[in-house]
Tab-separated table of N, CA and C in Angstrom:
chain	number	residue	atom	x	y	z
A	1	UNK	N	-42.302	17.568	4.015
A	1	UNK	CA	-43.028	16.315	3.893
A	1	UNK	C	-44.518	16.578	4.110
A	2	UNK	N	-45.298	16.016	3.364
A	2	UNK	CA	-46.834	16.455	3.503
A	2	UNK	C	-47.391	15.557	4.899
A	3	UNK	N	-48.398	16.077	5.037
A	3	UNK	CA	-48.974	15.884	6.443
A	3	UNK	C	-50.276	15.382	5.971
A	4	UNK	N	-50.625	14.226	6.024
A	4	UNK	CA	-52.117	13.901	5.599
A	4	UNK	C	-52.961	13.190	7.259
A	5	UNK	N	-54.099	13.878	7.137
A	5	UNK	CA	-55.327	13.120	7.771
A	5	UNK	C	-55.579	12.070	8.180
A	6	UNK	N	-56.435	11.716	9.021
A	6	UNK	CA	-56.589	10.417	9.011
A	6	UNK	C	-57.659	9.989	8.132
A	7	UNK	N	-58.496	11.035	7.465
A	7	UNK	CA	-59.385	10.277	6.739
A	7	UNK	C	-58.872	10.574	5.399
A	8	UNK	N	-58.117	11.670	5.025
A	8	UNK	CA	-56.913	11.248	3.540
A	8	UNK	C	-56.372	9.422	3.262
A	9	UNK	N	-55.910	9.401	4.631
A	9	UNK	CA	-55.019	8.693	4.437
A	9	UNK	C	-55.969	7.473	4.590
A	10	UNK	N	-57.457	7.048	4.760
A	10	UNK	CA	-58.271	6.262	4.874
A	10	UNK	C	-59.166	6.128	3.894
A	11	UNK	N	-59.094	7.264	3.056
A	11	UNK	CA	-59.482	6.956	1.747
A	11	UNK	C	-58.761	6.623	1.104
A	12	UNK	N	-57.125	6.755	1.022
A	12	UNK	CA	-56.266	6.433	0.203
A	12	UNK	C	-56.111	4.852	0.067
A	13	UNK	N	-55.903	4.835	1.291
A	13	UNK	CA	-56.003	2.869	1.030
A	13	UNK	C	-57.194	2.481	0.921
A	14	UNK	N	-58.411	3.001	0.977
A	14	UNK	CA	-59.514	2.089	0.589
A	14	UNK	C	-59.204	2.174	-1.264
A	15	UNK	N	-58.795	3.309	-1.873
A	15	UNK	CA	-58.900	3.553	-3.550
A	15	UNK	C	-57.906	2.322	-3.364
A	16	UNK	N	-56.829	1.640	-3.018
A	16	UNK	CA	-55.689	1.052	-3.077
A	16	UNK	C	-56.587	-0.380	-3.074
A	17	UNK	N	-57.257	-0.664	-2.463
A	17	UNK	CA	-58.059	-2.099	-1.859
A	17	UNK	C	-58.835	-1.776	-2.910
A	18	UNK	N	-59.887	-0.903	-3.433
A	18	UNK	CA	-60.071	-1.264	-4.160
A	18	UNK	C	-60.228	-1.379	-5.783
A	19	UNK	N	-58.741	-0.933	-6.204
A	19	UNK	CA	-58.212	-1.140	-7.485
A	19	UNK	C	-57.600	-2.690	-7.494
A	20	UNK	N	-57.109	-2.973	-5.947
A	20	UNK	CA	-56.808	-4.224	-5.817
A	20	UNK	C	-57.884	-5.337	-6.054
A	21	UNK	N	-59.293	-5.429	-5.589
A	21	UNK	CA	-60.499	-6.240	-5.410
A	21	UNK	C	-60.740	-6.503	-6.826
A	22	UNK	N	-60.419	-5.331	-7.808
A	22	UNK	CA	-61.496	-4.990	-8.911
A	22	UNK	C	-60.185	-6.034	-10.116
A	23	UNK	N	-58.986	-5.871	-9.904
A	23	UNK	CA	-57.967	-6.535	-10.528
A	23	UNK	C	-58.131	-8.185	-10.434
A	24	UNK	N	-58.921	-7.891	-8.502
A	24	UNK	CA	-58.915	-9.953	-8.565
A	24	UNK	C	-59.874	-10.378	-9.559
A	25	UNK	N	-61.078	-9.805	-9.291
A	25	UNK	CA	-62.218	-10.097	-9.898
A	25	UNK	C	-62.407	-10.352	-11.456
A	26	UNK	N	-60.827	-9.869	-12.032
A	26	UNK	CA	-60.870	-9.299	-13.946
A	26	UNK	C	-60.707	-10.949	-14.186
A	27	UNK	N	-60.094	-12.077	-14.071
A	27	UNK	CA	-60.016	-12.955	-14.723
A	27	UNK	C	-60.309	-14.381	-13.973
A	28	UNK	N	-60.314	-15.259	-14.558
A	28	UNK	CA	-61.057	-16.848	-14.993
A	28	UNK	C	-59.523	-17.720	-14.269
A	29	UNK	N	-60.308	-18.740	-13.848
A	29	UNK	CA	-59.099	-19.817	-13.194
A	29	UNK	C	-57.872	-20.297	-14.448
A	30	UNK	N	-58.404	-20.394	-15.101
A	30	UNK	CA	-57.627	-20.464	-16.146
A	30	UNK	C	-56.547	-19.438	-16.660
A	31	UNK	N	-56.899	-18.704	-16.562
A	31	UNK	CA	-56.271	-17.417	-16.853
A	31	UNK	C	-54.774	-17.294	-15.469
A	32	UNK	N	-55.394	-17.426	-14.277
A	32	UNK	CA	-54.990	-17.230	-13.223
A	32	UNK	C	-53.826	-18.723	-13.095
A	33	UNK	N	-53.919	-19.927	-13.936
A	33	UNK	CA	-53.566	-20.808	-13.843
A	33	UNK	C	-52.066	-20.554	-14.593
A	34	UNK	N	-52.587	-19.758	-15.777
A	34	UNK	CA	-51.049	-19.796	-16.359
A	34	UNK	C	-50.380	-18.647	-15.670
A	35	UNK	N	-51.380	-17.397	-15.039
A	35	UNK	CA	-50.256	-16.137	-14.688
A	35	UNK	C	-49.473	-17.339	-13.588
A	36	UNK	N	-50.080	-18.536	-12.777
A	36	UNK	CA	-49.042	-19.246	-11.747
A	36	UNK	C	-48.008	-20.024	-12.634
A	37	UNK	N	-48.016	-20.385	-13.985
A	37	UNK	CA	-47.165	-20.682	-14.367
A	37	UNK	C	-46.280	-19.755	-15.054
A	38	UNK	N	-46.173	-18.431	-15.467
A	38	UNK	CA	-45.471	-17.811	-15.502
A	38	UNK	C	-44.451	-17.543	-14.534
A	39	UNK	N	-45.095	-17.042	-13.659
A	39	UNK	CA	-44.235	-16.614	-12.231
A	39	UNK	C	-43.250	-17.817	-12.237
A	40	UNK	N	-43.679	-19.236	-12.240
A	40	UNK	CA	-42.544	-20.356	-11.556
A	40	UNK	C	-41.877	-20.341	-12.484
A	41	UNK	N	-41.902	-20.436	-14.215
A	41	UNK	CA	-41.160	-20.572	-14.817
A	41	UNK	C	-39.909	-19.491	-15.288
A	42	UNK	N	-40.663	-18.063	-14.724
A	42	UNK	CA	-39.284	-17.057	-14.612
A	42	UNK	C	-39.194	-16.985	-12.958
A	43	UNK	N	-39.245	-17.522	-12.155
A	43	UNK	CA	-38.818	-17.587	-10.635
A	43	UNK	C	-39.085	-15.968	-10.289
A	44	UNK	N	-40.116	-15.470	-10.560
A	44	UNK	CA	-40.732	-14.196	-9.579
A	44	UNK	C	-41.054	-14.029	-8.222
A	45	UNK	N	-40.854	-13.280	-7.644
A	45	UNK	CA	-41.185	-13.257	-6.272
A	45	UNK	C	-42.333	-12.327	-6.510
A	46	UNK	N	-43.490	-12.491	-6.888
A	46	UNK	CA	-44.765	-11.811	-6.504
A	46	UNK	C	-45.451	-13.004	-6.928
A	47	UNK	N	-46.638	-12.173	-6.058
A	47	UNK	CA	-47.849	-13.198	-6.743
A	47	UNK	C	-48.610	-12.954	-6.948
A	48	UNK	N	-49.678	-13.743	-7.867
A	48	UNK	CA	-50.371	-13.779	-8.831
A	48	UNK	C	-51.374	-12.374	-9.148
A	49	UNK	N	-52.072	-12.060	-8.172
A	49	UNK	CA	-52.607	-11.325	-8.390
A	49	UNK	C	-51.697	-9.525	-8.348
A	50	UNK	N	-50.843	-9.756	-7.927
A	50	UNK	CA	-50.029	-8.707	-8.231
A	50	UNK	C	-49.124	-8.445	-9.352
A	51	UNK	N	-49.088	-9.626	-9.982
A	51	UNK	CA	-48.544	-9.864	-11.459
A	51	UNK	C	-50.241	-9.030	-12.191
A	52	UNK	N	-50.908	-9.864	-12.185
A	52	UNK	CA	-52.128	-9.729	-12.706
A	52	UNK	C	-52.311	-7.927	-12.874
A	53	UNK	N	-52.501	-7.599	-11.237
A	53	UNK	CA	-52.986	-5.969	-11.207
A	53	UNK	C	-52.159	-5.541	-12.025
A	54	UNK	N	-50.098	-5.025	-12.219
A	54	UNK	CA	-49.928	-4.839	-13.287
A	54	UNK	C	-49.770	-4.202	-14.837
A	55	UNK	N	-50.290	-6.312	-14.775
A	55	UNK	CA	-50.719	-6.687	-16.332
A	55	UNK	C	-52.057	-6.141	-17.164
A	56	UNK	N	-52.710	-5.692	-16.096
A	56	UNK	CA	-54.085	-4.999	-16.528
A	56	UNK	C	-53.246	-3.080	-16.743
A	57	UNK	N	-52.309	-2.424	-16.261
A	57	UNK	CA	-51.903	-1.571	-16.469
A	57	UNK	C	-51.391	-1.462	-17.593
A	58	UNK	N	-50.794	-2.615	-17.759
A	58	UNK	CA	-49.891	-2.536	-18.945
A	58	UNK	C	-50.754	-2.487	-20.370
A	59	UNK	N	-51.663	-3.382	-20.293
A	59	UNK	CA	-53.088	-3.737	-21.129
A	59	UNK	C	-53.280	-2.461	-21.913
A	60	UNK	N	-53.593	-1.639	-20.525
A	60	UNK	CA	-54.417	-0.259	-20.764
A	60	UNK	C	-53.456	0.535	-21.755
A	61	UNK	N	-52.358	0.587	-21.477
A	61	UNK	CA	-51.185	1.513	-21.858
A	61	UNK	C	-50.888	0.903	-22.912
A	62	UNK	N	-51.419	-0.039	-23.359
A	62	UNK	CA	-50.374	-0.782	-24.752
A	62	UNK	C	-49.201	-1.024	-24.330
A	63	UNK	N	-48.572	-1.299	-23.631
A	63	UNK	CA	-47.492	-1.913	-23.564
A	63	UNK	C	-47.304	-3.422	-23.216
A	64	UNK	N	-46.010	-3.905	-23.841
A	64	UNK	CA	-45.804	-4.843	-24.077
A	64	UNK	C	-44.957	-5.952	-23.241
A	65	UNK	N	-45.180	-7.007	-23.167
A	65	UNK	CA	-43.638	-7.741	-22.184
A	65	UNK	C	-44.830	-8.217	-20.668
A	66	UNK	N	-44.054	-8.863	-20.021
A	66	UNK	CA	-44.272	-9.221	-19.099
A	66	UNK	C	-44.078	-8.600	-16.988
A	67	UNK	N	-45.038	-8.205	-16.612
A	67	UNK	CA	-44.968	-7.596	-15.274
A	67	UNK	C	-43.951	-8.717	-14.438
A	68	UNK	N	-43.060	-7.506	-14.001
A	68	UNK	CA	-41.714	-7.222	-13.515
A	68	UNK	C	-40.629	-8.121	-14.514
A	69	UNK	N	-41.066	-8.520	-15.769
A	69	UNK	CA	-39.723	-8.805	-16.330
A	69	UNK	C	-39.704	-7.607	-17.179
A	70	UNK	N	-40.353	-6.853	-17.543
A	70	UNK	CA	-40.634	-5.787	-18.764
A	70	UNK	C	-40.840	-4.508	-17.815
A	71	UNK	N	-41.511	-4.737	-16.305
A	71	UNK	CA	-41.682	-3.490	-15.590
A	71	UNK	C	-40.809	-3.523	-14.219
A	72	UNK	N	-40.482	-2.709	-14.052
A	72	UNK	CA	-39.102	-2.960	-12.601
A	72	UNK	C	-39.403	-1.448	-12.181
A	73	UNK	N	-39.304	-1.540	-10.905
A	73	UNK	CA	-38.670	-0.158	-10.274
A	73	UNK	C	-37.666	0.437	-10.185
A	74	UNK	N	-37.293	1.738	-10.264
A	74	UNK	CA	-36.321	2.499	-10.141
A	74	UNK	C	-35.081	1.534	-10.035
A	75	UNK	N	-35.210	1.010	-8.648
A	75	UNK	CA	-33.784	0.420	-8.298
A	75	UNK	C	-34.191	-1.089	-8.945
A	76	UNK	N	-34.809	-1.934	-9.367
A	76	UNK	CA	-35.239	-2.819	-9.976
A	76	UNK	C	-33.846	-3.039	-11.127
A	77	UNK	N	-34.341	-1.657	-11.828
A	77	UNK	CA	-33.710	-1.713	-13.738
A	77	UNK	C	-32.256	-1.692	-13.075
A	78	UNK	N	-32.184	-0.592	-11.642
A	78	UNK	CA	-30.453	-0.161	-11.651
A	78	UNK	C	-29.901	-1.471	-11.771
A	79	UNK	N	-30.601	-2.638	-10.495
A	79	UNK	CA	-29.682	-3.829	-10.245
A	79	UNK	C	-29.244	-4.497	-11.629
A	80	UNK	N	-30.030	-4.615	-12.649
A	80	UNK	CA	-30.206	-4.891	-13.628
A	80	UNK	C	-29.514	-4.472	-15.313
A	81	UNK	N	-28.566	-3.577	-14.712
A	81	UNK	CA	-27.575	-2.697	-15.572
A	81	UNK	C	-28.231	-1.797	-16.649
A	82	UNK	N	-29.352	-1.093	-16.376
A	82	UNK	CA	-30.174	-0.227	-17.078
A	82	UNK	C	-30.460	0.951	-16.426
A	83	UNK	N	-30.587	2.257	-16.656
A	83	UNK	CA	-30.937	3.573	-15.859
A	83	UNK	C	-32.199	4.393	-16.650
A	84	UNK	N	-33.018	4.452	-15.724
A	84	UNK	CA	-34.704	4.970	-16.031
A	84	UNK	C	-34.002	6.499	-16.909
A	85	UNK	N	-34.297	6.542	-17.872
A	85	UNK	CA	-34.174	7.665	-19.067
A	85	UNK	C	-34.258	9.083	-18.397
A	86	UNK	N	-33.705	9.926	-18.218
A	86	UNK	CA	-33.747	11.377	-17.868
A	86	UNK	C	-35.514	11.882	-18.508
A	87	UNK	N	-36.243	12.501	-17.577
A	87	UNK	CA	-37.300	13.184	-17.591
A	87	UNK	C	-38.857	12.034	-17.550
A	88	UNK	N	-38.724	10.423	-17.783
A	88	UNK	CA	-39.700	9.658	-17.669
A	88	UNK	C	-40.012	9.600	-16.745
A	89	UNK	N	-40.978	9.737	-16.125
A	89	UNK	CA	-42.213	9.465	-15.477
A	89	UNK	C	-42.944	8.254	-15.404
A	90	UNK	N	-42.857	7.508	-14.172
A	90	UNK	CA	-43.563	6.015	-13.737
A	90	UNK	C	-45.327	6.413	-13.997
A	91	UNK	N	-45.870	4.939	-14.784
A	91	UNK	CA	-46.969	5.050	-15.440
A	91	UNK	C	-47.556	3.881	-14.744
A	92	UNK	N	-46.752	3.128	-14.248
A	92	UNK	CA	-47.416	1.775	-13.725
A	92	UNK	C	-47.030	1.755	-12.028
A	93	UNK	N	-48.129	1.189	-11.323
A	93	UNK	CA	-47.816	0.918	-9.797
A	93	UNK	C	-48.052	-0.826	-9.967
A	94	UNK	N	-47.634	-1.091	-8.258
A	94	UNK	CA	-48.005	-2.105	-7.818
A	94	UNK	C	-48.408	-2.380	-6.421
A	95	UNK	N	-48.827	-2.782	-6.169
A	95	UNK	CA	-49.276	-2.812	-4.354
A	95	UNK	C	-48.886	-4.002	-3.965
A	96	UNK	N	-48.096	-3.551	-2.510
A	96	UNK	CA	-47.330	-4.996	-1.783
A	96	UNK	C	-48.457	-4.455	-0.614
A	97	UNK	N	-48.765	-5.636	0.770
A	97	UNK	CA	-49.375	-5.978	1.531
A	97	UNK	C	-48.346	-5.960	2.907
A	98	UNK	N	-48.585	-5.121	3.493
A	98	UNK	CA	-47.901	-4.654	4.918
A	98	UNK	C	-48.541	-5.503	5.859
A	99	UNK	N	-48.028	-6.400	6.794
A	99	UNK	CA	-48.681	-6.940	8.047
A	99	UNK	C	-48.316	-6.094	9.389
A	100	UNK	N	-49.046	-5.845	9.925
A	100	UNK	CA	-49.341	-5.063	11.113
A	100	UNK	C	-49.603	-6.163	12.409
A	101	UNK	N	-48.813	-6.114	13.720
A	101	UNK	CA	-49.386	-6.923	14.318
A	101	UNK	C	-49.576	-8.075	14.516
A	102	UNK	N	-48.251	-9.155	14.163
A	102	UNK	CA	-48.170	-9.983	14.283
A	102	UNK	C	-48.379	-10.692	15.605
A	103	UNK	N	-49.451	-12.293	15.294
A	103	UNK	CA	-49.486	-13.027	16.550
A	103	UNK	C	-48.645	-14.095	16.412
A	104	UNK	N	-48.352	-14.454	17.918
A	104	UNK	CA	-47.173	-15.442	17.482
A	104	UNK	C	-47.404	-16.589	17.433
A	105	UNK	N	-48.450	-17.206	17.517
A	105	UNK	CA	-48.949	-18.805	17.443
A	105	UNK	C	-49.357	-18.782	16.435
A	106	UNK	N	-50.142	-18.047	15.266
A	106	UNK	CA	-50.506	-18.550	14.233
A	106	UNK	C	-49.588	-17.825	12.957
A	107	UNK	N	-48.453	-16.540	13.256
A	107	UNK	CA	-47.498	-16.167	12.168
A	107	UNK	C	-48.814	-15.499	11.310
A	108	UNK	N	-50.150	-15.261	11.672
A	108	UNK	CA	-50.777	-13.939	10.495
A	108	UNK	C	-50.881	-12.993	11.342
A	109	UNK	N	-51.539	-12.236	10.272
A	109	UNK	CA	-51.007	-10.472	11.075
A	109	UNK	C	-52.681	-10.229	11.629
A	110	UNK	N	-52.656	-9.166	12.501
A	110	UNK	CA	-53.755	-8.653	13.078
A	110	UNK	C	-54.196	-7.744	11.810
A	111	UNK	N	-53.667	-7.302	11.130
A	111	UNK	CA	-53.983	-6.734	10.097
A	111	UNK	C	-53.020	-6.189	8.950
A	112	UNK	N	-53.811	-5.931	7.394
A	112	UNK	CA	-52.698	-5.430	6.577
A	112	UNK	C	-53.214	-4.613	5.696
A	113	UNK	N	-52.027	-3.896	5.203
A	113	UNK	CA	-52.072	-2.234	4.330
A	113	UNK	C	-52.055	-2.986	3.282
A	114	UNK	N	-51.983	-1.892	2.272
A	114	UNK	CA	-51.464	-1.185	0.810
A	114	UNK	C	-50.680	-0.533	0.780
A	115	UNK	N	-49.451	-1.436	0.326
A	115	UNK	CA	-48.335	0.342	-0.197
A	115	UNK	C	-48.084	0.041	-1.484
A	116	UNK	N	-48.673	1.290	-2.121
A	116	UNK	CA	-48.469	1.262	-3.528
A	116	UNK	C	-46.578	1.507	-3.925
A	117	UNK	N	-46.398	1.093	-5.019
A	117	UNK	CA	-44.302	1.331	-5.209
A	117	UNK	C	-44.942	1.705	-6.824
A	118	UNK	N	-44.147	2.048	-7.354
A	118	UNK	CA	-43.692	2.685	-9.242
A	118	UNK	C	-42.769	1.897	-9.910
A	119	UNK	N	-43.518	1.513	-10.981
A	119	UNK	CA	-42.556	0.987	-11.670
A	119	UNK	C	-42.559	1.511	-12.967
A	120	UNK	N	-41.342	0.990	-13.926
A	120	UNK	CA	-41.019	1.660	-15.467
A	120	UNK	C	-41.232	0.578	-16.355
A	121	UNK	N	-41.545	1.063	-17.391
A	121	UNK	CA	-41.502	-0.442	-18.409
A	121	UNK	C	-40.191	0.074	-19.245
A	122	UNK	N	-39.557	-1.033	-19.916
A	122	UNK	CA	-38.240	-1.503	-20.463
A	122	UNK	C	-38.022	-0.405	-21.824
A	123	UNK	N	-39.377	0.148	-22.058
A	123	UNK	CA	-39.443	1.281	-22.997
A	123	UNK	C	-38.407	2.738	-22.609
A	124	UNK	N	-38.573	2.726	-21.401
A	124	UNK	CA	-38.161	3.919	-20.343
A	124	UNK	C	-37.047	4.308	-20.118
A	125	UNK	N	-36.459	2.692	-20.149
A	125	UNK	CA	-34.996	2.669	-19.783
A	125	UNK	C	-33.880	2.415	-20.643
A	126	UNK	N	-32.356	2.832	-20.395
A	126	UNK	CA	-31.509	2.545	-21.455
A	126	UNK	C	-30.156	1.865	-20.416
A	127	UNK	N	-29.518	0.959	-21.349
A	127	UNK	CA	-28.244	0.199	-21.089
A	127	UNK	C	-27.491	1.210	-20.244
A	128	UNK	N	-26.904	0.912	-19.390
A	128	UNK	CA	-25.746	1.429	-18.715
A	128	UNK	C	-24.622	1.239	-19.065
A	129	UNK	N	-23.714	1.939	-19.778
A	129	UNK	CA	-22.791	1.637	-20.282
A	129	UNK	C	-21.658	2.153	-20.042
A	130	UNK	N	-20.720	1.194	-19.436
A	130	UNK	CA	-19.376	1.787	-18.602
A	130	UNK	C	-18.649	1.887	-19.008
């Protein structure tokens, strides 16, 4: 298991914060209005701006479909009766928000991470077939 630094590992989440900052900053209320109506109308559990970050991946890559209905993780596609293709390689991340330090009168955290996860787009993967 690799052994990283404390200032590895303090640059790593600052690149993480700020690929995250630079994703909020890409679009217009409007824009941001329908990614909230997407999410409710396929019942996603992320939000918006993590749909968003992504959707700007996907942009880049040409690919097509919608973040996490078109991109899933590893175990994402499994639940989903699909298996990530022998030899593909994850092209897209996403960053969830770790709370550290919870207080107990107000339920926010003293502070929070970046953990980046991998995901595949629907290109990647094939039917499971039993």
């Amino acid at each position: 298991m690799n052994q990283y630094t404390k200032e590895q590992k303090k640059e790593y989440f600052q690149s993480l914060r700020n690929r995250w900052t630079e994703a909020k900053k890409q679009y217009s209320e409007n824009e941001i209005t329908a990614v909230d109506a997407i999410i409710e109308t396929h019942g996603l559990k992320i939000s918006r701006f993590g749909f968003l970050f992504v959707k700007i991946q996907m942009e880049k890559q040409g690919l097509d479909g919608l973040p996490y209905l078109d991109a899933k993780t590893f175990l994402g596609w499994k639940k989903n009766g699909f298996m990530v293709k022998k030899g593909e390689k994850s092209t897209l991340d996403g960053i969830t928000w770790i709370g550290v330090g919870e207080e107990e009168d107000s339920g926010k955290f003293e502070y929070m991470f970046p953990k980046q996860y991998h995901l595949f787009h629907r290109t990647q993967v094939e039917e499971i077939i039993n």
